[in-house]
mmCIF file of C-alpha atoms in Angstrom:
data_model
loop_
_atom_site.group_PDB
_atom_site.id
_atom_site.type_symbol
_atom_site.label_atom_id
_atom_site.label_comp_id
_atom_site.label_asym_id
_atom_site.label_seq_id
_atom_site.Cartn_x
_atom_site.Cartn_y
_atom_site.Cartn_z
ATOM 1 C CA UNK I 1 -66.221 164.615 42.439
ATOM 2 C CA UNK I 2 -67.186 165.277 46.028
ATOM 3 C CA UNK I 3 -69.596 167.564 47.430
ATOM 4 C CA UNK I 4 -68.149 170.481 49.945
ATOM 5 C CA UNK I 5 -71.151 172.315 51.043
ATOM 6 C CA UNK I 6 -74.864 172.484 50.774
ATOM 7 C CA UNK I 7 -76.964 175.676 51.593
ATOM 8 C CA UNK I 8 -81.259 175.522 51.964
ATOM 9 C CA UNK I 9 -83.372 177.907 51.587
ATOM 10 C CA UNK I 10 -86.861 177.668 51.594
ATOM 11 C CA UNK I 11 -89.860 178.938 50.543
ATOM 12 C CA UNK I 12 -93.286 179.261 51.928
ATOM 13 C CA UNK I 13 -94.573 176.233 50.250
ATOM 14 C CA UNK I 14 -97.582 177.833 47.130
ATOM 15 C CA UNK I 15 -97.859 175.334 44.244
ATOM 16 C CA UNK I 16 -94.811 172.513 44.274
ATOM 17 C CA UNK I 17 -91.803 174.388 45.189
ATOM 18 C CA UNK I 18 -90.028 174.025 48.294
ATOM 19 C CA UNK I 19 -87.132 175.771 47.974
ATOM 20 C CA UNK I 20 -83.789 176.429 46.865
ATOM 21 C CA UNK I 21 -80.087 174.365 46.725
ATOM 22 C CA UNK I 22 -76.991 175.765 46.483
ATOM 23 C CA UNK I 23 -74.239 172.867 46.222
ATOM 24 C CA UNK I 24 -70.468 173.707 46.219
ATOM 25 C CA UNK I 25 -68.236 170.775 44.744
ATOM 26 C CA UNK I 26 -64.909 169.876 45.490
ATOM 27 C CA UNK I 27 -64.557 173.180 47.007
ATOM 28 C CA UNK I 28 -64.004 175.086 43.504
ATOM 29 C CA UNK I 29 -67.593 174.851 41.455
ATOM 30 C CA UNK I 30 -70.535 176.622 42.783
ATOM 31 C CA UNK I 31 -74.509 175.297 41.286
ATOM 32 C CA UNK I 32 -77.130 177.873 42.455
ATOM 33 C CA UNK I 33 -80.756 177.651 41.831
ATOM 34 C CA UNK I 34 -81.059 173.740 42.378
ATOM 35 C CA UNK I 35 -84.828 173.357 43.149
ATOM 36 C CA UNK I 36 -87.048 171.524 45.402
ATOM 37 C CA UNK I 37 -89.804 170.208 44.516
ATOM 38 C CA UNK I 38 -93.060 168.306 45.814
ATOM 39 C CA UNK I 39 -94.410 166.228 42.870
ATOM 40 C CA UNK I 40 -97.036 163.409 42.623
ATOM 41 C CA UNK I 41 -94.212 160.267 43.705
ATOM 42 C CA UNK I 42 -92.069 162.681 46.479
ATOM 43 C CA UNK I 43 -90.076 165.544 47.083
ATOM 44 C CA UNK I 44 -87.157 165.971 43.602
ATOM 45 C CA UNK I 45 -84.958 168.119 42.913
ATOM 46 C CA UNK I 46 -84.714 169.857 39.721
ATOM 47 C CA UNK I 47 -81.288 171.191 38.512
ATOM 48 C CA UNK I 48 -80.953 174.615 37.053
ATOM 49 C CA UNK I 49 -83.218 175.448 33.167
ATOM 50 C CA UNK I 50 -83.531 178.214 31.112
ATOM 51 C CA UNK I 51 -86.878 178.615 29.019
ATOM 52 C CA UNK I 52 -86.428 179.982 26.039
ATOM 53 C CA UNK I 53 -88.688 179.371 22.586
ATOM 54 C CA UNK I 54 -92.951 179.984 22.946
ATOM 55 C CA UNK I 55 -95.121 180.506 26.195
ATOM 56 C CA UNK I 56 -97.230 177.787 28.020
ATOM 57 C CA UNK I 57 -97.104 174.520 27.290
ATOM 58 C CA UNK I 58 -95.307 175.141 24.273
ATOM 59 C CA UNK I 59 -92.139 176.843 25.975
ATOM 60 C CA UNK I 60 -89.063 174.581 25.988
ATOM 61 C CA UNK I 61 -86.712 174.261 28.316
ATOM 62 C CA UNK I 62 -82.811 173.366 28.455
ATOM 63 C CA UNK I 63 -80.661 172.395 31.893
ATOM 64 C CA UNK I 64 -77.803 175.327 31.964
ATOM 65 C CA UNK I 65 -76.542 172.679 34.383
ATOM 66 C CA UNK I 66 -76.300 169.342 34.903
ATOM 67 C CA UNK I 67 -75.038 165.649 36.348
ATOM 68 C CA UNK I 68 -73.099 163.859 33.188
ATOM 69 C CA UNK I 69 -73.700 160.769 35.071
ATOM 70 C CA UNK I 70 -76.700 159.014 37.211
ATOM 71 C CA UNK I 71 -74.157 158.362 40.004
ATOM 72 C CA UNK I 72 -73.799 162.010 40.285
ATOM 73 C CA UNK I 73 -77.215 163.056 40.246
ATOM 74 C CA UNK I 74 -78.560 160.446 42.152
ATOM 75 C CA UNK I 75 -75.619 161.515 44.599
ATOM 76 C CA UNK I 76 -76.432 165.630 44.008
ATOM 77 C CA UNK I 77 -80.127 164.613 44.804
ATOM 78 C CA UNK I 78 -79.523 162.465 47.588
ATOM 79 C CA UNK I 79 -77.336 164.690 49.632
ATOM 80 C CA UNK I 80 -79.681 167.865 48.322
ATOM 81 C CA UNK I 81 -82.970 166.084 50.141
ATOM 82 C CA UNK I 82 -80.475 165.152 53.618
ATOM 83 C CA UNK I 83 -79.867 168.760 53.936
ATOM 84 C CA UNK I 84 -83.397 169.708 52.886
ATOM 85 C CA UNK I 85 -84.827 167.887 55.357
ATOM 86 C CA UNK I 86 -81.967 168.925 57.910
ATOM 87 C CA UNK I 87 -83.410 172.500 57.543
ATOM 88 C CA UNK I 88 -86.798 171.301 57.417
ATOM 89 C CA UNK I 89 -86.529 169.828 61.093
ATOM 90 C CA UNK I 90 -85.151 172.661 62.532
#
């Protein structure tokens, strides 16, 4: 797997949402809607998910797209956060 492009869309920080990332893998697959979030342990990403069943605290979510293994997750996370830092510093 090779990440061939990353686009960062910054948002005006309101709650924990800092921006969104679009990642292109192997010049063939586009993953849109990766959230860049700020939490108690620092900045992290969340892959696209969809809510179903329930309301409020009881609402359940499932990932629409996610890495199959930890190595891929770590690589995508690292590259997205590097791209985010560059976008913020501009």
